[in-house]
């Protein structure tokens, strides 16, 4: 899979951990940084990875900040991007099955590396169920006219 990663200073350590994990699995990873604890503004980095999903350059985006929240809010401003915050394996699974999420944000200050890896696996491997969820996801896309 083509996966774009981006982090701010609150998420870069977890992002680096996940980059190593994904590269070990043979994914094609683009890492937009950051690479240090120097303070930056998360929308500047969310835009790079979410932009790749919006343009089709990436299949998925993984975003990392302190809480995951700012990255998800920012990514959801991009057409075609459906970003969820990864808070538990069950909810990550549902974000794929019901919402066809194509971006996931994780909170580097709240998520242990092993838990993050488990949620990343579920995010990448769980299929969208379609069916009754299809028209709801189409209705999300229709809301983009309000942006
Ligand atoms: C940065 O201190 C922090 O606000 C950011 O990483 C993120 O948690 C925002 O949602």
CSV table of C-alpha atoms and ligand atoms in Angstrom, one decimal:
chain,number,residue,atom,x,y,z
A,1,UNK,CA,0.0,0.0,0.0
A,2,UNK,CA,1.1,3.6,-0.6
A,3,UNK,CA,1.0,5.3,2.8
A,4,UNK,CA,1.8,8.9,3.7
A,5,UNK,CA,2.8,9.8,7.2
A,6,UNK,CA,3.0,13.2,8.9
A,7,UNK,CA,3.5,14.3,12.5
A,8,UNK,CA,4.0,17.3,14.6
A,9,UNK,CA,6.3,17.5,17.6
A,10,UNK,CA,3.7,15.7,19.8
A,11,UNK,CA,3.6,12.7,17.5
A,12,UNK,CA,6.9,12.3,15.7
A,13,UNK,CA,8.3,9.6,17.9
A,14,UNK,CA,5.3,7.4,17.4
A,15,UNK,CA,5.3,8.2,13.7
A,16,UNK,CA,9.0,7.1,13.4
A,17,UNK,CA,8.1,3.8,15.2
A,18,UNK,CA,5.2,3.2,12.8
A,19,UNK,CA,7.3,4.1,9.8
A,20,UNK,CA,9.8,1.4,10.7
A,21,UNK,CA,7.0,-1.1,11.2
A,22,UNK,CA,5.4,-0.3,7.8
A,23,UNK,CA,8.6,-0.4,5.9
A,24,UNK,CA,9.3,-3.8,7.5
A,25,UNK,CA,6.0,-4.9,6.0
A,26,UNK,CA,7.0,-3.7,2.5
A,27,UNK,CA,4.6,-0.8,2.3
A,28,UNK,CA,5.6,2.2,0.1
A,29,UNK,CA,5.9,4.9,2.8
A,30,UNK,CA,6.2,8.7,2.3
A,31,UNK,CA,7.3,10.4,5.5
A,32,UNK,CA,6.6,14.2,5.6
A,33,UNK,CA,8.2,14.6,9.0
A,34,UNK,CA,8.6,16.1,11.5
A,35,UNK,CA,11.8,14.5,12.7
A,36,UNK,CA,12.4,16.4,16.0
A,37,UNK,CA,10.6,17.8,19.1
A,38,UNK,CA,10.9,21.4,17.8
A,39,UNK,CA,7.4,22.9,18.0
A,40,UNK,CA,5.5,23.1,14.7
A,41,UNK,CA,1.8,23.7,13.7
A,42,UNK,CA,0.0,20.4,12.9
A,43,UNK,CA,-2.1,21.7,10.0
A,44,UNK,CA,1.0,22.3,8.0
A,45,UNK,CA,1.9,18.6,8.2
A,46,UNK,CA,-1.6,17.1,8.1
A,47,UNK,CA,-2.1,18.9,4.8
A,48,UNK,CA,0.8,17.1,3.2
A,49,UNK,CA,-0.3,13.5,4.0
A,50,UNK,CA,-4.0,14.2,3.6
A,51,UNK,CA,-3.3,16.0,0.3
A,52,UNK,CA,-1.8,12.8,-1.0
A,53,UNK,CA,-5.0,10.8,-0.2
A,54,UNK,CA,-7.1,13.5,-1.8
A,55,UNK,CA,-5.0,13.5,-5.0
A,56,UNK,CA,-4.8,9.7,-5.1
A,57,UNK,CA,-1.0,9.8,-4.6
A,58,UNK,CA,-1.5,7.7,-1.4
A,59,UNK,CA,-4.0,5.0,-0.5
A,60,UNK,CA,-4.0,5.9,3.2
A,61,UNK,CA,-2.6,8.6,5.5
A,62,UNK,CA,-1.4,8.1,9.0
A,63,UNK,CA,-1.2,11.3,11.1
A,64,UNK,CA,0.4,11.8,14.5
A,65,UNK,CA,0.1,14.7,16.9
A,66,UNK,CA,-0.2,14.9,20.7
A,67,UNK,CA,-3.8,13.9,20.9
A,68,UNK,CA,-4.6,12.9,17.3
A,69,UNK,CA,-7.5,15.4,17.3
A,70,UNK,CA,-5.9,18.4,15.5
A,71,UNK,CA,-4.5,16.2,12.8
A,72,UNK,CA,-7.9,14.5,12.2
A,73,UNK,CA,-9.7,17.8,12.1
A,74,UNK,CA,-7.2,19.2,9.6
A,75,UNK,CA,-7.2,16.1,7.4
A,76,UNK,CA,-11.0,16.2,7.2
A,77,UNK,CA,-10.8,19.6,5.4
A,78,UNK,CA,-9.6,17.7,2.3
A,79,UNK,CA,-11.9,16.5,-0.4
A,80,UNK,CA,-12.4,12.7,-0.2
A,81,UNK,CA,-10.5,12.3,3.1
A,82,UNK,CA,-12.3,10.5,5.9
A,83,UNK,CA,-10.0,10.7,8.9
A,84,UNK,CA,-10.7,9.0,12.2
A,85,UNK,CA,-8.9,9.3,15.5
A,86,UNK,CA,-7.6,5.8,16.5
A,87,UNK,CA,-8.6,5.4,20.1
A,88,UNK,CA,-9.2,1.6,20.4
A,89,UNK,CA,-8.9,-1.5,18.2
A,90,UNK,CA,-12.7,-1.8,18.1
A,91,UNK,CA,-13.3,1.8,17.0
A,92,UNK,CA,-10.5,1.6,14.3
A,93,UNK,CA,-12.2,-1.5,12.9
A,94,UNK,CA,-15.5,0.3,12.8
A,95,UNK,CA,-14.0,3.3,11.1
A,96,UNK,CA,-13.1,1.0,8.3
A,97,UNK,CA,-16.2,-1.2,8.2
A,98,UNK,CA,-18.8,1.5,8.5
A,99,UNK,CA,-17.0,4.8,7.5
A,100,UNK,CA,-14.4,3.6,4.9
A,101,UNK,CA,-11.9,5.8,6.8
A,102,UNK,CA,-8.8,6.5,4.6
A,103,UNK,CA,-6.8,8.4,7.2
A,104,UNK,CA,-6.2,7.7,10.8
A,105,UNK,CA,-4.7,10.0,13.4
A,106,UNK,CA,-3.1,8.8,16.6
A,107,UNK,CA,-2.2,10.7,19.7
A,108,UNK,CA,1.5,10.3,20.4
A,109,UNK,CA,1.0,11.4,24.0
A,110,UNK,CA,-1.7,8.8,24.7
A,111,UNK,CA,-0.9,5.8,22.6
A,112,UNK,CA,1.7,3.1,23.4
A,113,UNK,CA,3.7,1.8,20.4
A,114,UNK,CA,2.3,-1.7,20.6
A,115,UNK,CA,-1.3,-0.4,20.7
A,116,UNK,CA,-0.5,1.9,17.8
A,117,UNK,CA,0.8,-1.0,15.8
A,118,UNK,CA,-2.3,-3.1,16.5
A,119,UNK,CA,-4.5,-0.2,15.4
A,120,UNK,CA,-2.5,0.4,12.3
A,121,UNK,CA,-2.8,-3.2,11.3
A,122,UNK,CA,-6.6,-3.0,11.7
A,123,UNK,CA,-6.8,0.2,9.8
A,124,UNK,CA,-4.9,-1.2,6.9
A,125,UNK,CA,-6.4,-4.7,6.8
A,126,UNK,CA,-10.1,-4.2,7.7
A,127,UNK,CA,-12.3,-3.9,4.6
A,128,UNK,CA,-15.2,-1.5,4.1
A,129,UNK,CA,-18.5,-3.4,4.5
A,130,UNK,CA,-20.4,-1.4,1.9
A,131,UNK,CA,-24.1,-2.2,1.8
A,132,UNK,CA,-26.1,0.1,4.0
A,133,UNK,CA,-23.0,2.1,4.8
A,134,UNK,CA,-22.3,3.0,1.1
A,135,UNK,CA,-25.0,5.7,0.8
A,136,UNK,CA,-24.0,7.2,4.1
A,137,UNK,CA,-20.4,7.6,3.0
A,138,UNK,CA,-21.8,9.1,-0.3
A,139,UNK,CA,-23.7,11.6,1.9
A,140,UNK,CA,-20.5,12.5,3.7
A,141,UNK,CA,-19.0,13.3,0.3
A,142,UNK,CA,-22.0,15.5,-0.6
A,143,UNK,CA,-21.3,17.6,2.6
A,144,UNK,CA,-18.0,18.6,1.0
A,145,UNK,CA,-20.0,21.2,-1.0
A,146,UNK,CA,-20.2,23.1,2.3
A,147,UNK,CA,-16.4,23.5,2.6
B,1,LIG,C1,0.7,20.4,20.4
B,1,LIG,O1,1.1,20.8,21.7
B,1,LIG,C2,-0.7,19.7,20.4
B,1,LIG,O2,-1.7,20.7,20.6
B,1,LIG,C3,-0.9,18.9,19.2
B,1,LIG,O3,0.1,18.0,19.1
B,1,LIG,C4,-2.2,18.2,19.1
B,1,LIG,O4,-2.5,17.4,20.2
B,1,LIG,C5,-3.4,18.9,18.6
B,1,LIG,O5,-4.5,18.4,18.4
